[in-house]
XYZ file of C-alpha atoms in Angstrom:
593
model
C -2.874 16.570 -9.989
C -2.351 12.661 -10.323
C -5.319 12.144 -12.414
C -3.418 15.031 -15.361
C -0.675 12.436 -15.615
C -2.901 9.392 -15.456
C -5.393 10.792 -18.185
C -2.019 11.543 -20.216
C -1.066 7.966 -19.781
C -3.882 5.984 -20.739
C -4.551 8.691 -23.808
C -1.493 7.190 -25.515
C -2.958 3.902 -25.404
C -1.176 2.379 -22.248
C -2.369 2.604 -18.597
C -0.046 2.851 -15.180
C -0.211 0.342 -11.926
C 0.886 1.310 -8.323
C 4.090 -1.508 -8.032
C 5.218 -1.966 -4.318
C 8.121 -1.624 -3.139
C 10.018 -3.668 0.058
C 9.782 -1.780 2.529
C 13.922 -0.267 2.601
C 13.046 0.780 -0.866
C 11.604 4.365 0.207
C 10.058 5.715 -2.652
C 7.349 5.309 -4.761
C 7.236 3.028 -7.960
C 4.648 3.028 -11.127
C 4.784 0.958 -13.766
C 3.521 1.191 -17.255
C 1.533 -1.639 -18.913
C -0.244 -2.301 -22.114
C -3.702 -0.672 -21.818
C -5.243 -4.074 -21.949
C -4.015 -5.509 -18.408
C -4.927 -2.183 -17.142
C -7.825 -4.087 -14.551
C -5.988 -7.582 -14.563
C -6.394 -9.788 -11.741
C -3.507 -11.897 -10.112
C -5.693 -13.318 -7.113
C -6.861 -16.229 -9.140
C -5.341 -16.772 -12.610
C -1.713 -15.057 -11.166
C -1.697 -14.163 -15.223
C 1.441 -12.733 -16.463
C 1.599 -9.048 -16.674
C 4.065 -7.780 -19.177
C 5.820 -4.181 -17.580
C 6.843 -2.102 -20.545
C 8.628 0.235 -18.114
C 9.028 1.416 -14.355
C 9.447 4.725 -12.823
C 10.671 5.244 -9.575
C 10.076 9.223 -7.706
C 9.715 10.622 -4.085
C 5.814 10.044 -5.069
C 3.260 8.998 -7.380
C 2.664 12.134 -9.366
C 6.722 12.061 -9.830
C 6.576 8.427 -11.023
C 3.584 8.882 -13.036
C 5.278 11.939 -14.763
C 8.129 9.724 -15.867
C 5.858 6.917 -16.999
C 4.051 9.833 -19.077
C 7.578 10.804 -21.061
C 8.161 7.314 -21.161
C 4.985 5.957 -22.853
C 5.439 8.703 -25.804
C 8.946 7.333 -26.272
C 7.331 4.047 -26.592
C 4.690 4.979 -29.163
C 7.709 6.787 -31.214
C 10.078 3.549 -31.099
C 6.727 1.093 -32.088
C 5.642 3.308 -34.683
C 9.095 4.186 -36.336
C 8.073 7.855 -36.918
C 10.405 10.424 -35.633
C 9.980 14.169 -37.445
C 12.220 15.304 -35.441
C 15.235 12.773 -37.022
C 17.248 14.835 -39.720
C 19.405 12.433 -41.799
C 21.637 14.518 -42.565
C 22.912 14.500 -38.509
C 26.367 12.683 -37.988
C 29.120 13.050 -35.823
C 29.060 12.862 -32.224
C 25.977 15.423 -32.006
C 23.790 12.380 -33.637
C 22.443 9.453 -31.932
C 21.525 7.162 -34.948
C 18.459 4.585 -33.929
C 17.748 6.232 -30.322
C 14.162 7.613 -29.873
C 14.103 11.591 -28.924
C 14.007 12.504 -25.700
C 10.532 13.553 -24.251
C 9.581 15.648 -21.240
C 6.280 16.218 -19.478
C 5.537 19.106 -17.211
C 3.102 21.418 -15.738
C 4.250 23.943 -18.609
C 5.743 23.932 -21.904
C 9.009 25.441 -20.554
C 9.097 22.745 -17.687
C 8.449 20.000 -20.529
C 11.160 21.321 -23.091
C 13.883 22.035 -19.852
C 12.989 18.331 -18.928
C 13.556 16.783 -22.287
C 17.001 18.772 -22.868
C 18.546 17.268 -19.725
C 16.657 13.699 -20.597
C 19.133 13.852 -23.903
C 21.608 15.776 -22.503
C 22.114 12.376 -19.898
C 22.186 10.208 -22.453
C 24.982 12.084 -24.171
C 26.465 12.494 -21.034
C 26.348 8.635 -20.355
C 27.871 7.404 -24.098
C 30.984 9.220 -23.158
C 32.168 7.072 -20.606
C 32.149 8.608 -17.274
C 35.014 7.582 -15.272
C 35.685 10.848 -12.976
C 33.565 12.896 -10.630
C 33.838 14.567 -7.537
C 32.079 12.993 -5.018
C 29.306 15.049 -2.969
C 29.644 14.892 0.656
C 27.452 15.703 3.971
C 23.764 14.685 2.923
C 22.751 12.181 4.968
C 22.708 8.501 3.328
C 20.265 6.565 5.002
C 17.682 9.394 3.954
C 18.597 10.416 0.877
C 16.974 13.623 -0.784
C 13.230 14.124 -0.679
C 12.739 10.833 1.860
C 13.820 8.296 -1.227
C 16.971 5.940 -0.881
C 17.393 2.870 0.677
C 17.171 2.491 4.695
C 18.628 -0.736 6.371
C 20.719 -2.225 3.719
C 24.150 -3.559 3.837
C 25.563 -0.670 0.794
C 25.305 3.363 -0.055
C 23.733 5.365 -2.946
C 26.870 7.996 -3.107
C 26.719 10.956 -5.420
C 29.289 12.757 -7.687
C 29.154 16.017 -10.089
C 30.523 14.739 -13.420
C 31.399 18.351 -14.782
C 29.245 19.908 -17.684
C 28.353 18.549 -20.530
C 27.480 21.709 -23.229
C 27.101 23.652 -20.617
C 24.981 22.063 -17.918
C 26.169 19.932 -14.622
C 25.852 16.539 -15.191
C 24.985 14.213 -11.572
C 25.684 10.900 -11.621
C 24.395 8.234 -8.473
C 26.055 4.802 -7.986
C 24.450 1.755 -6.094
C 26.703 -0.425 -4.316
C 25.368 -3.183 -2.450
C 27.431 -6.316 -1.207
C 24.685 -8.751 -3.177
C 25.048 -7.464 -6.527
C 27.369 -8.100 -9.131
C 27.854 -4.857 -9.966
C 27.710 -1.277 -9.103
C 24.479 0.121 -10.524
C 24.683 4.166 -11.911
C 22.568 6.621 -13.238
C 23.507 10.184 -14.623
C 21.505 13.151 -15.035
C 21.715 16.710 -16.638
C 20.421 19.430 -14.294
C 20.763 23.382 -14.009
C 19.836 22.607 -10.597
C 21.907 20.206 -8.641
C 20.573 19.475 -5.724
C 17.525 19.006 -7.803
C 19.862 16.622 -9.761
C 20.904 15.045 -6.682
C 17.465 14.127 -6.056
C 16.897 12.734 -9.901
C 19.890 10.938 -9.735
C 19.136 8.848 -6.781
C 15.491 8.591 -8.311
C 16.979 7.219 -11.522
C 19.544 5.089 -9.356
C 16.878 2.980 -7.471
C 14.518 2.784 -10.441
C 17.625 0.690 -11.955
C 17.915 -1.201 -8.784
C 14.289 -1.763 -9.015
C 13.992 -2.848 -12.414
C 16.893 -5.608 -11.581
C 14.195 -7.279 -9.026
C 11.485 -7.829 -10.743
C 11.216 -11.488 -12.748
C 11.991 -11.451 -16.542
C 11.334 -13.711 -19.395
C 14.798 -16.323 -20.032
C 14.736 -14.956 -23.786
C 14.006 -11.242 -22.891
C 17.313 -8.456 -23.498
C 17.359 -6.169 -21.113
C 15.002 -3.503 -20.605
C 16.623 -0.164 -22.130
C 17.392 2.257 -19.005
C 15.933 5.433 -20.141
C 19.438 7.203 -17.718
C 22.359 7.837 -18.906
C 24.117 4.041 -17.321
C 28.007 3.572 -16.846
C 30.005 1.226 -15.133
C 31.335 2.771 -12.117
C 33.248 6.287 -11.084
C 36.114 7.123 -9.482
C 36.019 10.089 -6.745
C 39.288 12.598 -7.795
C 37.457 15.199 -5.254
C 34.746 16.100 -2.688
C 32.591 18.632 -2.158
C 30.199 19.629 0.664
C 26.075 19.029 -0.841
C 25.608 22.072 1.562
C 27.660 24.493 -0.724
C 25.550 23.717 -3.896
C 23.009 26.280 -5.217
C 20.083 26.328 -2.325
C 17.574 27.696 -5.122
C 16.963 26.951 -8.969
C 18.580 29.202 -11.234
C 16.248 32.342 -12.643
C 14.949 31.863 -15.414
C 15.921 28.435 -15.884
C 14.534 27.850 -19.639
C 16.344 30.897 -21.035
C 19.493 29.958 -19.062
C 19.751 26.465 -20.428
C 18.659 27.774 -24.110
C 22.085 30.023 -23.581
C 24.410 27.544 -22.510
C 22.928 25.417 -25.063
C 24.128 28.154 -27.762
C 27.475 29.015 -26.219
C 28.286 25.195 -26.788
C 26.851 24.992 -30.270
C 23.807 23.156 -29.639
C 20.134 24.189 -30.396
C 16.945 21.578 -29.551
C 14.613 20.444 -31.843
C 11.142 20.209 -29.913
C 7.749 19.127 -31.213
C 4.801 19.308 -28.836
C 2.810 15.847 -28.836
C -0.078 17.041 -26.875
C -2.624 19.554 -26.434
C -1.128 22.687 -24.141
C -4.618 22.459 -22.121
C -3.182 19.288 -20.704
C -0.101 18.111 -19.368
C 2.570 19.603 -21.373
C 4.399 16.852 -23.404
C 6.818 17.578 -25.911
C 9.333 15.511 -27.918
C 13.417 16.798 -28.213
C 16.475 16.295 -30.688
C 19.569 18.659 -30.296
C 21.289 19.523 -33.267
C 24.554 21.391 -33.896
C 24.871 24.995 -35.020
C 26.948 26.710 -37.256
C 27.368 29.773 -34.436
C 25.803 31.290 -31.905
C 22.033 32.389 -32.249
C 20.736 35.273 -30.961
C 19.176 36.015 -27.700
C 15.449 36.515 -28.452
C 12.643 33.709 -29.330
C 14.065 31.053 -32.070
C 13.172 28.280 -33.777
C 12.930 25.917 -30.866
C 11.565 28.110 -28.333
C 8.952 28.740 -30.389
C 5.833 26.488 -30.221
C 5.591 24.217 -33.467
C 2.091 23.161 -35.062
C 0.860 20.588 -31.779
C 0.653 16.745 -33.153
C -2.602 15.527 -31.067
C -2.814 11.925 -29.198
C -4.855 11.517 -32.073
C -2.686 12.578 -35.164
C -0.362 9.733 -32.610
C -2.710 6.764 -32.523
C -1.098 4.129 -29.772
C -0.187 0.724 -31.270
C 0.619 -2.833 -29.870
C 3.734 -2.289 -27.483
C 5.502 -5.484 -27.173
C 6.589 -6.038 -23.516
C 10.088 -5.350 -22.581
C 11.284 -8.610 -21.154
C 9.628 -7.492 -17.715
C 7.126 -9.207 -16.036
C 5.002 -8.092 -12.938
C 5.687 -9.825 -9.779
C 3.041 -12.150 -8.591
C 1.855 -10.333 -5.224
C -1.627 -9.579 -4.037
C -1.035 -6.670 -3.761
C -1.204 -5.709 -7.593
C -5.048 -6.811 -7.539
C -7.297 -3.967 -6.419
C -7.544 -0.210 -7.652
C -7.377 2.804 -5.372
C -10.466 3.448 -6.097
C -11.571 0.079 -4.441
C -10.050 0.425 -1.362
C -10.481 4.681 -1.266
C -12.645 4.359 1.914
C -10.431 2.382 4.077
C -7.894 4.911 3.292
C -9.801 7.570 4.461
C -10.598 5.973 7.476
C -7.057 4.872 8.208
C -5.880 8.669 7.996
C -8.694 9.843 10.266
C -7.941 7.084 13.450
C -4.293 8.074 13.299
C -2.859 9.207 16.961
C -1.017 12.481 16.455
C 1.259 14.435 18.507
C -0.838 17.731 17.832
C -2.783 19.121 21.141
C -6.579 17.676 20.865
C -6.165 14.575 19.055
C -8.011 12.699 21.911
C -10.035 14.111 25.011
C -8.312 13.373 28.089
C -9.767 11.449 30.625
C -9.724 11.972 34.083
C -11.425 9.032 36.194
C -10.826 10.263 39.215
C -12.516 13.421 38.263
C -15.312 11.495 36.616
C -18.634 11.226 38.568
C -19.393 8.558 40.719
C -22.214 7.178 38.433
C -19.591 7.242 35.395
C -17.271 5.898 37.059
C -19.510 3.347 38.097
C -20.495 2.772 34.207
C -17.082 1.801 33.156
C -17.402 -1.676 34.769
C -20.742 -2.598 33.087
C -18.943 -3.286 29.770
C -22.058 -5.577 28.970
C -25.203 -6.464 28.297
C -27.961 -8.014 30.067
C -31.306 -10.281 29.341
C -31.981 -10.504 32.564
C -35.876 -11.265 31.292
C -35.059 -14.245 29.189
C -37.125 -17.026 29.805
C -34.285 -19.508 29.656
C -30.989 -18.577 31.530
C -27.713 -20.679 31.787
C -25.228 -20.954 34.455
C -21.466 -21.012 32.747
C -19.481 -22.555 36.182
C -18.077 -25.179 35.759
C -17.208 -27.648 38.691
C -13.352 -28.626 38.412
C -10.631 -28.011 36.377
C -10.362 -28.583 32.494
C -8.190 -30.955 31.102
C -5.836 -28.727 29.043
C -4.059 -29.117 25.710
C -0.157 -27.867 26.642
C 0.222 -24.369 24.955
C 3.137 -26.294 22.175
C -0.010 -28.469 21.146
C -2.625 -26.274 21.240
C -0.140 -24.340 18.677
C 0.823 -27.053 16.614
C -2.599 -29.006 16.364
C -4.562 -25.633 15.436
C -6.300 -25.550 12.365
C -9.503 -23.587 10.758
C -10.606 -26.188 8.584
C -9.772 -29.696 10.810
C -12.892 -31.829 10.651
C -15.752 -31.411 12.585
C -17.342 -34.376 14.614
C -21.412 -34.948 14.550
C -21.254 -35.267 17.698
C -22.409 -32.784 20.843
C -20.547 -29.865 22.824
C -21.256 -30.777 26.191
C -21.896 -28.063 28.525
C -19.143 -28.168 30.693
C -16.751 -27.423 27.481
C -19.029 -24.440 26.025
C -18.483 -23.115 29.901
C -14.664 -23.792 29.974
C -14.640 -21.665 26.989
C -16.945 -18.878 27.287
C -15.215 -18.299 30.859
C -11.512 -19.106 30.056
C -11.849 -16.065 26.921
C -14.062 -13.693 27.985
C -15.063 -14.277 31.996
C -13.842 -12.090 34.424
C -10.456 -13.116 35.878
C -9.926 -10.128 38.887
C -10.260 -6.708 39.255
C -8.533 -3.266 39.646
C -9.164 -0.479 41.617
C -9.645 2.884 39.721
C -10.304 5.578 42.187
C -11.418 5.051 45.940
C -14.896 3.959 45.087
C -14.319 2.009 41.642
C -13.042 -1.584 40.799
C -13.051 -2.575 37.342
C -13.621 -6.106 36.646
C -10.463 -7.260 34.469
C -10.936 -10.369 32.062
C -9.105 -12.871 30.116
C -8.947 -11.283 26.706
C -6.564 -7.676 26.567
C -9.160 -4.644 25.233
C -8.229 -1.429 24.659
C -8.293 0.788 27.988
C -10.682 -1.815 29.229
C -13.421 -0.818 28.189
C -14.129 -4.282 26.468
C -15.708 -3.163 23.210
C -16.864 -6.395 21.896
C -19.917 -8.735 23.419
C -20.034 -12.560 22.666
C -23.174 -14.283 21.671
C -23.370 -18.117 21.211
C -26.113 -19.719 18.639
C -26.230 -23.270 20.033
C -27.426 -25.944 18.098
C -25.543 -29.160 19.192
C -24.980 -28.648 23.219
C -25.691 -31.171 25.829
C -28.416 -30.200 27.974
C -28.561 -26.412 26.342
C -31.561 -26.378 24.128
C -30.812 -24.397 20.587
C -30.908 -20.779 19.961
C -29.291 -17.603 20.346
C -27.716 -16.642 23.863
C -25.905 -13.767 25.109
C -22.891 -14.438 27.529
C -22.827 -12.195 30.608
C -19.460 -12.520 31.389
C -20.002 -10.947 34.756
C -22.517 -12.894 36.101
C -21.222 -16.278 33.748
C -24.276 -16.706 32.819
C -26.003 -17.584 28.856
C -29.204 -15.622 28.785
C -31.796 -16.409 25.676
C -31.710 -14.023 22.877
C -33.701 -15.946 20.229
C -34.558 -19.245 19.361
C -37.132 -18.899 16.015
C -33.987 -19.807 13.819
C -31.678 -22.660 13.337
C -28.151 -22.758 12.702
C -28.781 -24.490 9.447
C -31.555 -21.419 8.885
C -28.094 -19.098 9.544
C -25.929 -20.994 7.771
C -27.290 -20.227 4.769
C -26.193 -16.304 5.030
C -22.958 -17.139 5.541
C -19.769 -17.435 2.345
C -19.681 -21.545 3.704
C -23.125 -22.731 4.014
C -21.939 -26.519 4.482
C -19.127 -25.463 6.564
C -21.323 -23.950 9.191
C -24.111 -26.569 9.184
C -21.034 -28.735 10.102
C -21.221 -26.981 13.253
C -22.372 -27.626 16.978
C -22.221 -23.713 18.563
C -21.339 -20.159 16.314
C -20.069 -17.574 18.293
C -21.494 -14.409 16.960
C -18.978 -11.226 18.153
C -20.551 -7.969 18.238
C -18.637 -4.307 18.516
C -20.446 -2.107 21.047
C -18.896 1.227 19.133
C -20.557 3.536 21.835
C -18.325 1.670 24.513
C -15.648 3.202 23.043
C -15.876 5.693 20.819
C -16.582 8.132 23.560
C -13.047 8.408 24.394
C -10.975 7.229 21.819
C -12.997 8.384 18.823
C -11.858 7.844 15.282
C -9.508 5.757 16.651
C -12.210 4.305 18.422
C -13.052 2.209 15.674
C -9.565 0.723 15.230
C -9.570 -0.260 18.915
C -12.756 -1.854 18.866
C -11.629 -4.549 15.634
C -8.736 -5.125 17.378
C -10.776 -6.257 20.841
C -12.630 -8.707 18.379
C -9.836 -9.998 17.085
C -8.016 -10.287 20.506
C -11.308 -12.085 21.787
C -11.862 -14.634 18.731
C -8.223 -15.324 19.299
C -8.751 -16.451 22.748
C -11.713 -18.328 21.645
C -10.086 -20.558 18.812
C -6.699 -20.867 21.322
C -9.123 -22.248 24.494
C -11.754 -24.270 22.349
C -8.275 -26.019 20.550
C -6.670 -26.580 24.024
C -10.002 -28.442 25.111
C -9.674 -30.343 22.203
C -12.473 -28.360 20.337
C -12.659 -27.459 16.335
C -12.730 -23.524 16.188
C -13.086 -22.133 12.605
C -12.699 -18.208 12.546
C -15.223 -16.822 9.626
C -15.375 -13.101 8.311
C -17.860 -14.350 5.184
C -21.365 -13.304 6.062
C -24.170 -11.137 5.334
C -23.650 -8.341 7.852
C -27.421 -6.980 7.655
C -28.962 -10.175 8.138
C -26.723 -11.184 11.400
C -27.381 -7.539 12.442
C -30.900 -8.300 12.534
C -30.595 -11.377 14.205
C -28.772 -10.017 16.974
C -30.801 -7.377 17.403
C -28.341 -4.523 16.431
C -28.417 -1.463 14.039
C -25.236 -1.973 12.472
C -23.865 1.579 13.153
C -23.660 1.774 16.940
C -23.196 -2.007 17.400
C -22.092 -4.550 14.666
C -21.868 -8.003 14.109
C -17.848 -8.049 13.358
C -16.900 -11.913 13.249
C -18.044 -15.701 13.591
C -16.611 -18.397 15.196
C -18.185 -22.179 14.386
C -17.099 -24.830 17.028
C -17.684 -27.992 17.142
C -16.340 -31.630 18.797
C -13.154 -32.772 16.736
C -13.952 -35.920 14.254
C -12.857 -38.888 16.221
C -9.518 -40.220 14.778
C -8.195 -36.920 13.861
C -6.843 -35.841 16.857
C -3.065 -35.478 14.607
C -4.618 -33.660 12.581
């Protein structure tokens, strides 16, 4: 699971963020930071965050794998231990001043066979690849396993570099118009189509690692891939004629070809084997061949804990994380929404939604649909919203160019021929349609989903000419405000809202409620979705009409949803207060503004 690989990250002392990715990048990208900006904020201080590495997979238990083999190598560079490091090594077999290789897997064997092809690459890579045969017939723009870049002017093209003691190397170059330079990765696999799919991995995280901003004074970040400079195609062959399945046996075979070419690894486990398996991995030379059955580094050594390895300051790498607000908030914080999200998808499977009939709906039902409202027919005070004449209208290029949330707000009055322009030109009924021989649905100014008008408007006046304060509910049918409550103030409200001073600025608040039950009954999870998006649609209409008559209209999500829920009237389950509007007359003299 993702939570093996996470635990294994922050028990060496460092801890992993989610880093996204544009949206042609199609993969998934982690990145490993110093355990103490594990829960840093951007939002307000938009602190640096150093990035002591990146990892880039098909997804996030891939990338946090890699961050896992790369945060050991880390603790072995800062701490300058490395047991595995025989002096005596020289030649081409040893890599004086490089860190071993490390692997992480579900099991030992996958850890060891990971590590062997991590230093096998970087072998590979210091020989100077110049020749491969490129690999034809996989599709580009999809790449294997979903990751690759979509929509870009260049190609990710692949090539099989030959063997190196014993094992096919892969090697993936970048070439896009904008960059300076082809980017490449090489890596060692039994398995190449697997290697395919690492290569192209390793590829972008190079690509990815040459976006992100970097100190002036920084080197450059080590690439943990084999890297060379570009390759030159002397063949082709078809991706469909490479192996379709791993190799058998793939540990033993890769310990063989590692003896047939001289070679033996060195491996010392760095972690307990009831966790993620994490080992560390030299190869050495041998005087001949070794024999078939278990040997020295097949065998487990004596296991060096994460404590016997205690983490230590890890200087950053020259990387720094981008500044998005994106980076601020843990999975865990936004978990629910998630959940939700995945459950009001549409899906083409049979059942997703009931399908409705209306013309094989009931009379009475059908009749239902065009009461999308409430009604206080009993309040002691009732308004009519009709306005004699026409409006004087904002043109649509000013009402778009003059609109903004926080322009200042008059002390004057709404009069009552404005708060009835608006109520009617957003939400009143404009027309009808006919649904059936006996039905017509009253259509109105704002779009909702199947029209089944989701949301209701409520108005808490406290600055209207010739409407005395409180709480009103518009019928939009009958254009009429009908008396809710009028025990409380606006100033009283105000004060359960994110801008108290903002709101007692205010003449009118319109109060939006989702009626859930309206129209949950046929669109169900998805229900919910439609029924924000008929609030936003409608508070939209409201801030474009109250601009174009000249209004201020200040769209506010900061309140105290039991306390409005009360106020209303409404439970907060079936019907919600979802959104506020404040509205008032528009400071004289700032009519540029």
């Amino acid at each position: 699971m993702d939570e093996d690989m996470l635990r294994c990250v922050t028990e060496q002392g460092f801890a992993a963020r989610t880093l996204p990715l544009p949206l042609y990048v199609r993969a998934h990208a982690e990145v490993l930071v110093p355990a103490a900006d594990a829960g840093e904020r951007l939002d307000l201080r938009a602190a640096d965050i150093p990035l002591l590495d990146v990892a880039v997979a098909a997804d996030r238990r891939g990338a946090l794998r890699q961050l896992v083999e790369r945060a050991a190598v880390l603790r072995i560079i800062r701490s300058g231990h490395d047991s595995l490091h025989d002096p005596r090594d020289s030649g081409a077999d040893a890599r004086d001043g490089s860190p071993p290789a490390v692997g992480a897997g579900d099991s030992h064997d996958e850890a060891v066979a990971r590590a062997i092809y991590q230093e096998l690459a970087c072998r590979r890579a210091e020989s100077g690849i110049e020749k491969g045969t490129l690999i034809t017939g996989r599709e580009q723009a999809d790449g294997p396993e979903g990751v690759a870049l979509r929509g870009v002017d260049g190609r990710i093209d692949c090539y099989l570099l030959g063997e190196t003691a014993g094992v096919p190397a892969v090697g993936a170059v970048l070439r896009l118009d904008r960059l300076e330079r082809p980017l490449c990765a090489v890596v060692c696999d039994l398995w190449e189509r697997r290697g395919v799919e690492r290569a192209v991995q390793a590829v972008l995280r190079e690509f990815v690692v040459t976006t992100l901003p970097r100190r002036e004074d920084a080197d450059r970040a080590p690439f943990p891939y084999g890297d060379f400079h570009d390759v030159v195609a002397v063949g082709e062959t078809d991706f469909e004629t490479l192996a379709p399945l791993p190799p058998q046996g793939e540990t033993g075979e890769l310990r063989d070809r590692l003896r047939l070419h001289g070679h033996r690894a060195r491996v010392r486990v760095l972690g307990p084997a009831d966790r993620t398996a994490l080992v560390a991995c030299r190869l050495e030379p041998t005087a001949k061949a070794e024999p078939s059955d278990e040997s020295e580094h097949t065998r487990r050594p004596t296991t060096d804990t994460y404590d016997d390895w205690r983490p230590r300051d890890v200087a950053a790498l020259g990387l720094r994380a981008p500044r998005q607000l994106s980076l601020t908030y843990e999975r865990d914080d936004v978990r629910i929404g998630r959940v939700y999200h995945e459950n009001s998808k549409m899906r083409t499977a049979y059942g997703t939604l009931p399908v409705v009939d209306i013309a094989e709906m009931s009379p009475p039902a059908r009749r239902l649909l065009g009461q999308a409202y409430r009604d206080f027919g009993h309040a002691r005070r009732q308004y009519p919203m009709r306005p004699a004449g026409e409006p004087r209208l904002l043109t649509l290029d000013q009402v778009v160019r003059r609109r903004r949330s926080w322009a200042a707000m008059g002390d004057g009055e709404l009069t009552r021929a404005e708060l009835a322009h608006l109520l009617t030109l957003s939400y009143g009924t404009t027309g009808a349609a006919v649904a059936g021989q006996d039905l017509r649905l009253p259509l109105r100014a704002t779009p909702s989903a199947g029209g089944l008008y989701s949301s209701d408007m409520f108005v808490l006046v406290d600055r209207v000419s010739g409407v005395e304060p409180g709480l009103y509910y518009f019928h939009p049918g009958k254009r009429l405000l009908q008396l809710v409550d009028d025990e409380r103030t606006l100033a009283e409200v105000a004060e359960y809202t994110g801008y108290r001073e903002r709101a007692g600025e205010a003449a009118a608040m319109v109060v939006y409620v989702g009626a859930f039950r309206r129209n949950q009954w046929k669109y169900r999870e998805r229900g919910y979705r439609t029924v924000l998006l008929d609030c936003g649609h409608l508070a939209q209409s409201v801030v474009t009409t109250a601009t174009s008559l000249g209004l201020v209209a200040h769209p506010m999500i900061a309140f105290v949803d039991d306390y409005f829920n009360a106020y209303v009237g409404v439970d907060g389950v079936e019907d919600a207060v979802l959104y506020l509007t404040l509205l008032g007359p528009r400071r004289t003299g700032d009519e540029a503004a």
